PDB file of C-alpha atoms and ligand atoms in Angstrom:
ATOM      1  CA  UNK W   1     -32.739 -75.698  36.520  1.00  0.00           C
ATOM      2  CA  UNK W   2     -34.441 -72.347  36.121  1.00  0.00           C
ATOM      3  CA  UNK W   3     -32.933 -69.279  37.728  1.00  0.00           C
ATOM      4  CA  UNK W   4     -34.655 -67.276  40.444  1.00  0.00           C
ATOM      5  CA  UNK W   5     -35.627 -63.880  39.055  1.00  0.00           C
ATOM      6  CA  UNK W   6     -34.461 -60.815  40.956  1.00  0.00           C
ATOM      7  CA  UNK W   7     -37.397 -58.471  40.434  1.00  0.00           C
ATOM      8  CA  UNK W   8     -36.165 -54.868  40.213  1.00  0.00           C
ATOM      9  CA  UNK W   9     -39.687 -53.460  40.266  1.00  0.00           C
ATOM     10  CA  UNK W  10     -40.644 -55.264  43.474  1.00  0.00           C
ATOM     11  CA  UNK W  11     -37.360 -54.362  45.204  1.00  0.00           C
ATOM     12  CA  UNK W  12     -37.721 -50.748  44.027  1.00  0.00           C
ATOM     13  CA  UNK W  13     -41.213 -50.564  45.478  1.00  0.00           C
ATOM     14  CA  UNK W  14     -39.887 -51.685  48.852  1.00  0.00           C
ATOM     15  CA  UNK W  15     -36.960 -49.255  48.827  1.00  0.00           C
ATOM     16  CA  UNK W  16     -39.117 -46.379  47.560  1.00  0.00           C
ATOM     17  CA  UNK W  17     -41.597 -46.959  50.406  1.00  0.00           C
ATOM     18  CA  UNK W  18     -38.666 -46.545  52.795  1.00  0.00           C
ATOM     19  CA  UNK W  19     -37.603 -43.333  51.002  1.00  0.00           C
ATOM     20  CA  UNK W  20     -41.157 -41.999  51.282  1.00  0.00           C
ATOM     21  CA  UNK W  21     -41.218 -42.715  55.022  1.00  0.00           C
ATOM     22  CA  UNK W  22     -37.854 -41.085  55.649  1.00  0.00           C
ATOM     23  CA  UNK W  23     -38.819 -38.077  53.511  1.00  0.00           C
ATOM     24  CA  UNK W  24     -41.968 -37.652  55.607  1.00  0.00           C
ATOM     25  CA  UNK W  25     -39.855 -37.689  58.782  1.00  0.00           C
ATOM     26  CA  UNK W  26     -37.525 -35.041  57.327  1.00  0.00           C
ATOM     27  CA  UNK W  27     -40.451 -32.890  56.239  1.00  0.00           C
ATOM     28  CA  UNK W  28     -41.742 -32.947  59.828  1.00  0.00           C
ATOM     29  CA  UNK W  29     -38.423 -31.280  60.710  1.00  0.00           C
ATOM     30  CA  UNK W  30     -38.951 -28.641  58.014  1.00  0.00           C
ATOM     31  CA  UNK W  31     -36.663 -30.169  55.359  1.00  0.00           C
ATOM     32  CA  UNK W  32     -38.092 -31.342  52.032  1.00  0.00           C
ATOM     33  CA  UNK W  33     -35.430 -33.280  50.081  1.00  0.00           C
ATOM     34  CA  UNK W  34     -35.005 -31.584  46.710  1.00  0.00           C
ATOM     35  CA  UNK W  35     -33.486 -32.710  43.417  1.00  0.00           C
ATOM     36  CA  UNK W  36     -32.631 -30.459  40.467  1.00  0.00           C
ATOM     37  CA  UNK W  37     -32.498 -32.209  37.093  1.00  0.00           C
ATOM     38  CA  UNK W  38     -30.854 -30.323  34.250  1.00  0.00           C
ATOM     39  CA  UNK W  39     -31.495 -31.300  30.661  1.00  0.00           C
ATOM     40  CA  UNK W  40     -29.698 -29.585  27.795  1.00  0.00           C
ATOM     41  CA  UNK W  41     -31.058 -30.159  24.298  1.00  0.00           C
ATOM     42  CA  UNK W  42     -33.802 -32.479  23.108  1.00  0.00           C
ATOM     43  CA  UNK W  43     -32.300 -35.979  23.040  1.00  0.00           C
ATOM     44  CA  UNK W  44     -35.472 -38.131  23.053  1.00  0.00           C
ATOM     45  CA  UNK W  45     -34.070 -40.856  25.327  1.00  0.00           C
ATOM     46  CA  UNK W  46     -32.827 -38.237  27.818  1.00  0.00           C
ATOM     47  CA  UNK W  47     -36.255 -36.617  27.835  1.00  0.00           C
ATOM     48  CA  UNK W  48     -37.833 -39.914  28.872  1.00  0.00           C
ATOM     49  CA  UNK W  49     -35.171 -40.526  31.542  1.00  0.00           C
ATOM     50  CA  UNK W  50     -35.544 -37.088  33.154  1.00  0.00           C
ATOM     51  CA  UNK W  51     -39.335 -37.309  33.096  1.00  0.00           C
ATOM     52  CA  UNK W  52     -39.127 -40.659  34.925  1.00  0.00           C
ATOM     53  CA  UNK W  53     -36.695 -39.231  37.489  1.00  0.00           C
ATOM     54  CA  UNK W  54     -38.913 -36.239  38.234  1.00  0.00           C
ATOM     55  CA  UNK W  55     -42.021 -38.441  38.469  1.00  0.00           C
ATOM     56  CA  UNK W  56     -40.260 -40.834  40.866  1.00  0.00           C
ATOM     57  CA  UNK W  57     -39.354 -37.871  43.119  1.00  0.00           C
ATOM     58  CA  UNK W  58     -42.943 -36.702  43.100  1.00  0.00           C
ATOM     59  CA  UNK W  59     -44.263 -40.196  43.909  1.00  0.00           C
ATOM     60  CA  UNK W  60     -41.998 -40.399  46.991  1.00  0.00           C
ATOM     61  CA  UNK W  61     -42.758 -36.888  48.262  1.00  0.00           C
ATOM     62  CA  UNK W  62     -39.429 -35.380  47.195  1.00  0.00           C
ATOM     63  CA  UNK W  63     -39.264 -31.887  45.741  1.00  0.00           C
ATOM     64  CA  UNK W  64     -37.880 -31.799  42.206  1.00  0.00           C
ATOM     65  CA  UNK W  65     -37.115 -29.123  39.672  1.00  0.00           C
ATOM     66  CA  UNK W  66     -36.662 -29.924  35.999  1.00  0.00           C
ATOM     67  CA  UNK W  67     -34.641 -27.312  34.133  1.00  0.00           C
ATOM     68  CA  UNK W  68     -34.883 -27.726  30.378  1.00  0.00           C
ATOM     69  CA  UNK W  69     -32.318 -25.738  28.433  1.00  0.00           C
ATOM     70  CA  UNK W  70     -31.945 -25.344  24.674  1.00  0.00           C
ATOM     71  CA  UNK W  71     -29.190 -27.223  22.800  1.00  0.00           C
ATOM     72  CA  UNK W  72     -27.527 -23.825  22.238  1.00  0.00           C
ATOM     73  CA  UNK W  73     -26.947 -23.204  25.976  1.00  0.00           C
ATOM     74  CA  UNK W  74     -23.320 -22.184  26.521  1.00  0.00           C
ATOM     75  CA  UNK W  75     -21.010 -24.061  28.857  1.00  0.00           C
ATOM     76  CA  UNK W  76     -20.536 -20.862  30.889  1.00  0.00           C
ATOM     77  CA  UNK W  77     -24.289 -20.458  31.322  1.00  0.00           C
ATOM     78  CA  UNK W  78     -24.659 -24.077  32.472  1.00  0.00           C
ATOM     79  CA  UNK W  79     -21.797 -23.654  34.955  1.00  0.00           C
ATOM     80  CA  UNK W  80     -23.536 -20.539  36.269  1.00  0.00           C
ATOM     81  CA  UNK W  81     -26.760 -22.483  36.823  1.00  0.00           C
ATOM     82  CA  UNK W  82     -24.871 -25.169  38.721  1.00  0.00           C
ATOM     83  CA  UNK W  83     -23.134 -22.561  40.889  1.00  0.00           C
ATOM     84  CA  UNK W  84     -26.552 -21.126  41.791  1.00  0.00           C
ATOM     85  CA  UNK W  85     -27.999 -24.581  42.585  1.00  0.00           C
ATOM     86  CA  UNK W  86     -24.939 -25.394  44.727  1.00  0.00           C
ATOM     87  CA  UNK W  87     -25.981 -22.469  46.953  1.00  0.00           C
ATOM     88  CA  UNK W  88     -29.740 -23.137  46.849  1.00  0.00           C
ATOM     89  CA  UNK W  89     -30.839 -24.534  50.250  1.00  0.00           C
ATOM     90  CA  UNK W  90     -33.996 -26.122  48.776  1.00  0.00           C
ATOM     91  CA  UNK W  91     -31.853 -28.325  46.496  1.00  0.00           C
ATOM     92  CA  UNK W  92     -29.968 -31.281  48.008  1.00  0.00           C
ATOM     93  CA  UNK W  93     -29.106 -33.132  44.809  1.00  0.00           C
ATOM     94  CA  UNK W  94     -28.065 -31.924  41.353  1.00  0.00           C
ATOM     95  CA  UNK W  95     -28.193 -34.148  38.288  1.00  0.00           C
ATOM     96  CA  UNK W  96     -27.055 -33.065  34.844  1.00  0.00           C
ATOM     97  CA  UNK W  97     -28.461 -35.522  32.320  1.00  0.00           C
ATOM     98  CA  UNK W  98     -25.824 -36.963  29.987  1.00  0.00           C
ATOM     99  CA  UNK W  99     -24.940 -36.861  27.179  1.00  0.00           C
ATOM    100  CA  UNK W 100     -24.416 -33.110  26.873  1.00  0.00           C
ATOM    101  CA  UNK W 101     -24.088 -31.314  23.522  1.00  0.00           C
ATOM    102  CA  UNK W 102     -20.630 -31.495  21.891  1.00  0.00           C
ATOM    103  CA  UNK W 103     -19.704 -27.884  22.715  1.00  0.00           C
ATOM    104  CA  UNK W 104     -19.982 -28.527  26.461  1.00  0.00           C
ATOM    105  CA  UNK W 105     -17.224 -30.288  28.413  1.00  0.00           C
ATOM    106  CA  UNK W 106     -19.212 -32.836  30.445  1.00  0.00           C
ATOM    107  CA  UNK W 107     -16.388 -33.548  32.899  1.00  0.00           C
ATOM    108  CA  UNK W 108     -15.968 -29.841  33.648  1.00  0.00           C
ATOM    109  CA  UNK W 109     -19.711 -29.598  34.311  1.00  0.00           C
ATOM    110  CA  UNK W 110     -19.717 -32.616  36.626  1.00  0.00           C
ATOM    111  CA  UNK W 111     -16.748 -31.220  38.579  1.00  0.00           C
ATOM    112  CA  UNK W 112     -18.704 -27.962  39.085  1.00  0.00           C
ATOM    113  CA  UNK W 113     -21.363 -29.781  41.141  1.00  0.00           C
ATOM    114  CA  UNK W 114     -20.737 -29.547  44.901  1.00  0.00           C
ATOM    115  CA  UNK W 115     -19.707 -33.089  45.992  1.00  0.00           C
ATOM    116  CA  UNK W 116     -22.300 -32.870  48.807  1.00  0.00           C
ATOM    117  CA  UNK W 117     -24.995 -32.575  46.102  1.00  0.00           C
ATOM    118  CA  UNK W 118     -23.480 -35.053  43.605  1.00  0.00           C
ATOM    119  CA  UNK W 119     -26.289 -37.623  43.822  1.00  0.00           C
ATOM    120  CA  UNK W 120     -25.219 -39.200  40.500  1.00  0.00           C
ATOM    121  CA  UNK W 121     -21.849 -40.000  42.108  1.00  0.00           C
ATOM    122  CA  UNK W 122     -19.926 -38.925  38.989  1.00  0.00           C
ATOM    123  CA  UNK W 123     -17.702 -36.215  40.566  1.00  0.00           C
ATOM    124  CA  UNK W 124     -14.050 -37.220  40.999  1.00  0.00           C
ATOM    125  CA  UNK W 125     -14.465 -36.602  44.744  1.00  0.00           C
ATOM    126  CA  UNK W 126     -17.261 -39.217  44.764  1.00  0.00           C
ATOM    127  CA  UNK W 127     -15.162 -41.615  42.659  1.00  0.00           C
ATOM    128  CA  UNK W 128     -12.209 -41.098  45.029  1.00  0.00           C
ATOM    129  CA  UNK W 129     -14.409 -41.688  48.065  1.00  0.00           C
ATOM    130  CA  UNK W 130     -15.665 -44.967  46.604  1.00  0.00           C
ATOM    131  CA  UNK W 131     -12.135 -46.041  45.740  1.00  0.00           C
ATOM    132  CA  UNK W 132     -10.835 -45.361  49.263  1.00  0.00           C
ATOM    133  CA  UNK W 133     -13.910 -46.585  51.163  1.00  0.00           C
ATOM    134  CA  UNK W 134     -14.762 -43.101  52.452  1.00  0.00           C
ATOM    135  CA  UNK W 135     -18.357 -41.824  52.728  1.00  0.00           C
ATOM    136  CA  UNK W 136     -19.696 -40.366  49.488  1.00  0.00           C
ATOM    137  CA  UNK W 137     -22.376 -40.899  46.868  1.00  0.00           C
ATOM    138  CA  UNK W 138     -22.220 -44.112  44.845  1.00  0.00           C
ATOM    139  CA  UNK W 139     -23.254 -44.102  41.181  1.00  0.00           C
ATOM    140  CA  UNK W 140     -26.870 -45.231  41.046  1.00  0.00           C
ATOM    141  CA  UNK W 141     -26.716 -48.188  38.625  1.00  0.00           C
ATOM    142  CA  UNK W 142     -23.940 -50.214  40.305  1.00  0.00           C
ATOM    143  CA  UNK W 143     -25.353 -49.208  43.701  1.00  0.00           C
ATOM    144  CA  UNK W 144     -28.676 -50.691  42.570  1.00  0.00           C
ATOM    145  CA  UNK W 145     -26.882 -53.906  41.568  1.00  0.00           C
ATOM    146  CA  UNK W 146     -25.375 -54.146  45.059  1.00  0.00           C
ATOM    147  CA  UNK W 147     -28.855 -53.716  46.574  1.00  0.00           C
ATOM    148  CA  UNK W 148     -30.098 -56.560  44.358  1.00  0.00           C
ATOM    149  CA  UNK W 149     -27.339 -58.850  45.655  1.00  0.00           C
ATOM    150  CA  UNK W 150     -28.160 -57.773  49.206  1.00  0.00           C
ATOM    151  CA  UNK W 151     -31.852 -58.559  48.595  1.00  0.00           C
ATOM    152  CA  UNK W 152     -31.057 -62.229  47.957  1.00  0.00           C
ATOM    153  CA  UNK W 153     -28.730 -62.346  50.976  1.00  0.00           C
ATOM    154  CA  UNK W 154     -25.724 -62.996  48.759  1.00  0.00           C
ATOM    155  CA  UNK W 155     -22.362 -62.986  50.578  1.00  0.00           C
ATOM    156  CA  UNK W 156     -19.656 -61.852  48.156  1.00  0.00           C
ATOM    157  CA  UNK W 157     -16.773 -62.799  50.443  1.00  0.00           C
ATOM    158  CA  UNK W 158     -14.530 -65.263  48.667  1.00  0.00           C
ATOM    159  CA  UNK W 159     -16.622 -65.189  45.497  1.00  0.00           C
ATOM    160  CA  UNK W 160     -15.360 -64.395  42.012  1.00  0.00           C
ATOM    161  CA  UNK W 161     -17.204 -61.515  40.365  1.00  0.00           C
ATOM    162  CA  UNK W 162     -16.679 -60.770  36.691  1.00  0.00           C
ATOM    163  CA  UNK W 163     -17.705 -57.337  35.416  1.00  0.00           C
ATOM    164  CA  UNK W 164     -18.192 -56.929  31.687  1.00  0.00           C
ATOM    165  CA  UNK W 165     -17.550 -53.294  30.773  1.00  0.00           C
ATOM    166  CA  UNK W 166     -15.293 -50.607  32.213  1.00  0.00           C
ATOM    167  CA  UNK W 167     -17.285 -47.374  31.986  1.00  0.00           C
ATOM    168  CA  UNK W 168     -16.899 -44.695  34.652  1.00  0.00           C
ATOM    169  CA  UNK W 169     -20.660 -44.864  35.280  1.00  0.00           C
ATOM    170  CA  UNK W 170     -21.084 -48.633  35.717  1.00  0.00           C
ATOM    171  CA  UNK W 171     -18.149 -51.015  35.149  1.00  0.00           C
ATOM    172  CA  UNK W 172     -15.414 -49.339  37.192  1.00  0.00           C
ATOM    173  CA  UNK W 173     -17.552 -48.320  40.200  1.00  0.00           C
ATOM    174  CA  UNK W 174     -19.247 -51.763  40.099  1.00  0.00           C
ATOM    175  CA  UNK W 175     -15.868 -53.472  40.422  1.00  0.00           C
ATOM    176  CA  UNK W 176     -14.915 -51.269  43.390  1.00  0.00           C
ATOM    177  CA  UNK W 177     -18.206 -51.966  45.196  1.00  0.00           C
ATOM    178  CA  UNK W 178     -17.795 -55.728  44.719  1.00  0.00           C
ATOM    179  CA  UNK W 179     -14.201 -55.485  45.933  1.00  0.00           C
ATOM    180  CA  UNK W 180     -15.330 -53.579  49.021  1.00  0.00           C
ATOM    181  CA  UNK W 181     -17.531 -56.578  49.844  1.00  0.00           C
ATOM    182  CA  UNK W 182     -14.516 -58.898  49.583  1.00  0.00           C
ATOM    183  CA  UNK W 183     -15.176 -60.448  46.194  1.00  0.00           C
ATOM    184  CA  UNK W 184     -12.286 -61.307  43.894  1.00  0.00           C
ATOM    185  CA  UNK W 185     -13.003 -59.076  40.907  1.00  0.00           C
ATOM    186  CA  UNK W 186     -12.135 -59.344  37.238  1.00  0.00           C
ATOM    187  CA  UNK W 187     -12.980 -56.537  34.812  1.00  0.00           C
ATOM    188  CA  UNK W 188     -13.385 -57.581  31.183  1.00  0.00           C
ATOM    189  CA  UNK W 189     -13.607 -55.184  28.243  1.00  0.00           C
ATOM    190  CA  UNK W 190     -13.339 -54.947  24.487  1.00  0.00           C
ATOM    191  CA  UNK W 191      -9.659 -55.988  24.517  1.00  0.00           C
ATOM    192  CA  UNK W 192     -10.194 -59.084  26.684  1.00  0.00           C
ATOM    193  CA  UNK W 193      -9.122 -61.997  24.441  1.00  0.00           C
ATOM    194  CA  UNK W 194     -11.259 -64.828  25.843  1.00  0.00           C
ATOM    195  CA  UNK W 195     -14.398 -63.568  27.542  1.00  0.00           C
ATOM    196  CA  UNK W 196     -15.873 -67.040  27.967  1.00  0.00           C
ATOM    197  CA  UNK W 197     -12.803 -68.303  29.851  1.00  0.00           C
ATOM    198  CA  UNK W 198     -13.368 -65.485  32.351  1.00  0.00           C
ATOM    199  CA  UNK W 199     -17.150 -65.683  32.725  1.00  0.00           C
ATOM    200  CA  UNK W 200     -17.094 -69.473  33.188  1.00  0.00           C
ATOM    201  CA  UNK W 201     -15.102 -68.914  36.390  1.00  0.00           C
ATOM    202  CA  UNK W 202     -17.576 -66.365  37.745  1.00  0.00           C
ATOM    203  CA  UNK W 203     -19.913 -66.767  40.705  1.00  0.00           C
ATOM    204  CA  UNK W 204     -21.358 -63.356  39.845  1.00  0.00           C
ATOM    205  CA  UNK W 205     -21.483 -61.760  36.387  1.00  0.00           C
ATOM    206  CA  UNK W 206     -22.437 -58.127  35.806  1.00  0.00           C
ATOM    207  CA  UNK W 207     -22.994 -57.418  32.113  1.00  0.00           C
ATOM    208  CA  UNK W 208     -22.675 -53.705  31.347  1.00  0.00           C
ATOM    209  CA  UNK W 209     -21.427 -53.384  27.784  1.00  0.00           C
ATOM    210  CA  UNK W 210     -24.499 -52.431  25.742  1.00  0.00           C
ATOM    211  CA  UNK W 211     -24.352 -55.346  23.322  1.00  0.00           C
ATOM    212  CA  UNK W 212     -27.286 -57.680  22.841  1.00  0.00           C
ATOM    213  CA  UNK W 213     -26.642 -61.418  23.465  1.00  0.00           C
ATOM    214  CA  UNK W 214     -23.094 -60.709  24.655  1.00  0.00           C
ATOM    215  CA  UNK W 215     -23.517 -63.284  27.431  1.00  0.00           C
ATOM    216  CA  UNK W 216     -24.790 -66.663  26.251  1.00  0.00           C
ATOM    217  CA  UNK W 217     -25.620 -69.806  28.234  1.00  0.00           C
ATOM    218  CA  UNK W 218     -22.350 -71.584  27.330  1.00  0.00           C
ATOM    219  CA  UNK W 219     -20.457 -68.761  29.086  1.00  0.00           C
ATOM    220  CA  UNK W 220     -22.179 -69.190  32.470  1.00  0.00           C
ATOM    221  CA  UNK W 221     -21.280 -71.526  35.334  1.00  0.00           C
ATOM    222  CA  UNK W 222     -24.353 -73.392  36.668  1.00  0.00           C
ATOM    223  CA  UNK W 223     -25.861 -71.509  39.610  1.00  0.00           C
ATOM    224  CA  UNK W 224     -24.094 -68.195  38.939  1.00  0.00           C
ATOM    225  CA  UNK W 225     -25.767 -64.865  39.691  1.00  0.00           C
ATOM    226  CA  UNK W 226     -26.264 -62.821  36.507  1.00  0.00           C
ATOM    227  CA  UNK W 227     -27.032 -59.101  36.661  1.00  0.00           C
ATOM    228  CA  UNK W 228     -27.915 -57.502  33.328  1.00  0.00           C
ATOM    229  CA  UNK W 229     -27.262 -53.754  33.046  1.00  0.00           C
ATOM    230  CA  UNK W 230     -27.628 -53.666  29.241  1.00  0.00           C
ATOM    231  CA  UNK W 231     -30.297 -51.523  27.570  1.00  0.00           C
ATOM    232  CA  UNK W 232     -30.587 -52.521  23.925  1.00  0.00           C
ATOM    233  CA  UNK W 233     -33.322 -52.980  21.355  1.00  0.00           C
ATOM    234  CA  UNK W 234     -33.920 -56.161  19.375  1.00  0.00           C
ATOM    235  CA  UNK W 235     -35.045 -56.313  15.730  1.00  0.00           C
ATOM    236  CA  UNK W 236     -38.656 -55.733  16.771  1.00  0.00           C
ATOM    237  CA  UNK W 237     -37.656 -52.686  18.806  1.00  0.00           C
ATOM    238  CA  UNK W 238     -38.233 -54.495  22.104  1.00  0.00           C
ATOM    239  CA  UNK W 239     -36.033 -53.550  25.072  1.00  0.00           C
ATOM    240  CA  UNK W 240     -33.433 -56.212  25.902  1.00  0.00           C
ATOM    241  CA  UNK W 241     -30.220 -56.466  27.883  1.00  0.00           C
ATOM    242  CA  UNK W 242     -26.723 -57.846  27.236  1.00  0.00           C
ATOM    243  CA  UNK W 243     -27.722 -61.345  28.352  1.00  0.00           C
ATOM    244  CA  UNK W 244     -29.366 -64.030  26.215  1.00  0.00           C
ATOM    245  CA  UNK W 245     -32.061 -64.210  28.871  1.00  0.00           C
ATOM    246  CA  UNK W 246     -34.132 -67.267  27.906  1.00  0.00           C
ATOM    247  CA  UNK W 247     -31.107 -69.592  27.667  1.00  0.00           C
ATOM    248  CA  UNK W 248     -29.006 -68.128  30.500  1.00  0.00           C
ATOM    249  CA  UNK W 249     -32.019 -68.396  32.842  1.00  0.00           C
ATOM    250  CA  UNK W 250     -31.793 -72.203  32.395  1.00  0.00           C
ATOM    251  CA  UNK W 251     -28.215 -72.219  33.762  1.00  0.00           C
ATOM    252  CA  UNK W 252     -27.930 -69.344  36.253  1.00  0.00           C
ATOM    253  CA  UNK W 253     -29.003 -69.479  39.897  1.00  0.00           C
ATOM    254  CA  UNK W 254     -30.316 -65.912  39.869  1.00  0.00           C
ATOM    255  CA  UNK W 255     -30.932 -63.520  36.990  1.00  0.00           C
ATOM    256  CA  UNK W 256     -32.266 -59.995  36.471  1.00  0.00           C
ATOM    257  CA  UNK W 257     -34.729 -59.464  33.598  1.00  0.00           C
ATOM    258  CA  UNK W 258     -34.762 -56.573  31.117  1.00  0.00           C
ATOM    259  CA  UNK W 259     -37.020 -54.661  31.485  1.00  0.00           C
ATOM    260  CA  UNK W 260     -37.898 -54.818  35.174  1.00  0.00           C
ATOM    261  CA  UNK W 261     -34.451 -55.588  36.546  1.00  0.00           C
ATOM    262  CA  UNK W 262     -31.582 -53.158  37.074  1.00  0.00           C
ATOM    263  CA  UNK W 263     -33.385 -50.312  35.203  1.00  0.00           C
ATOM    264  CA  UNK W 264     -35.892 -49.328  37.900  1.00  0.00           C
ATOM    265  CA  UNK W 265     -33.170 -49.729  40.553  1.00  0.00           C
ATOM    266  CA  UNK W 266     -31.119 -46.903  39.005  1.00  0.00           C
ATOM    267  CA  UNK W 267     -33.830 -44.315  39.660  1.00  0.00           C
ATOM    268  CA  UNK W 268     -34.538 -45.809  43.073  1.00  0.00           C
ATOM    269  CA  UNK W 269     -30.923 -45.309  44.133  1.00  0.00           C
ATOM    270  CA  UNK W 270     -31.064 -41.723  42.863  1.00  0.00           C
ATOM    271  CA  UNK W 271     -33.975 -41.176  45.270  1.00  0.00           C
ATOM    272  CA  UNK W 272     -31.998 -42.826  48.082  1.00  0.00           C
ATOM    273  CA  UNK W 273     -28.950 -40.624  47.378  1.00  0.00           C
ATOM    274  CA  UNK W 274     -31.085 -37.460  47.252  1.00  0.00           C
ATOM    275  CA  UNK W 275     -32.770 -38.362  50.521  1.00  0.00           C
ATOM    276  CA  UNK W 276     -29.391 -39.052  52.128  1.00  0.00           C
ATOM    277  CA  UNK W 277     -28.001 -35.754  50.829  1.00  0.00           C
ATOM    278  CA  UNK W 278     -30.851 -34.026  52.711  1.00  0.00           C
ATOM    279  CA  UNK W 279     -30.417 -36.212  55.808  1.00  0.00           C
ATOM    280  CA  UNK W 280     -26.702 -35.432  55.986  1.00  0.00           C
ATOM    281  CA  UNK W 281     -27.368 -31.717  56.483  1.00  0.00           C
TER     282      UNK W 281
HETATM  283  N1  GUN K 301     -27.409 -40.686  31.076  1.00  0.00           N
HETATM  284  C1  GUN K 301     -27.585 -42.038  31.057  1.00  0.00           C
HETATM  285  N2  GUN K 301     -27.577 -42.507  32.330  1.00  0.00           N
HETATM  286  C2  GUN K 301     -27.381 -41.458  33.139  1.00  0.00           C
HETATM  287  C3  GUN K 301     -27.284 -41.316  34.556  1.00  0.00           C
HETATM  288  O1  GUN K 301     -27.356 -42.267  35.337  1.00  0.00           O
HETATM  289  N3  GUN K 301     -27.089 -40.056  35.008  1.00  0.00           N
HETATM  290  C4  GUN K 301     -26.999 -38.987  34.178  1.00  0.00           C
HETATM  291  N4  GUN K 301     -26.790 -37.789  34.725  1.00  0.00           N
HETATM  292  N5  GUN K 301     -27.083 -39.089  32.878  1.00  0.00           N
HETATM  293  C5  GUN K 301     -27.279 -40.317  32.358  1.00  0.00           C
END
């Protein structure tokens, strides 16, 4: 059996067309959804990410501002910028690209963002809202994974979902979203003694560790849905995920490729959150 591929580019295109339409409707009412992206320093990967985020906004008719600050920017100065953006009516979403330089306390910076503009969903108010099922912004990567499951009409009720990884950005919010849809959820991490024993029981596996070939075909139940959040490079420098794609695709029922899977969905959900931040006004 060969798995069905869940195409993140195709799904993104569909969702981004919807964002564009809703943004046009808002603009007719005099509101242009606006995103501020703050980059501190010159991390090359971060530079690519923020450029892609700003371009995606532009493509969907959203207003975006990219603020590039030098590595030497003080924490106080960054907090001041966020305070100003919190009050700026043309800005509905604020994103501070991570990682930040060592001398800046990232958590303190995230907590300075007004929860109503926290389109990354990293503020503790957003995390608390997700945990309690209250309205709030969901972190974009796990939110994108949920949209991928929705796109194949997958009903999580009564299913066993295994999440590999427990980061605040992906693993933990992913588990809460799956739980909210009535899955039975197991979170595995670096101290889990027998990963294979867990993944073999899974109807859905989300791999979000950042380790190439972490999930191999012998660890997957036939027909399972496999979502690959990993972003790694192989020996030739080619982008690859956490899943041994070629072999797992022979066993799984559905699988997301890397690239072209979860990656594009992350930016798409940022656009959705920014649009919704403007719609909520
Ligand atoms: N760095 C890597 N991924 C992300 C993300 O989703 N949001 C932000 N703000 N920084 C990141």
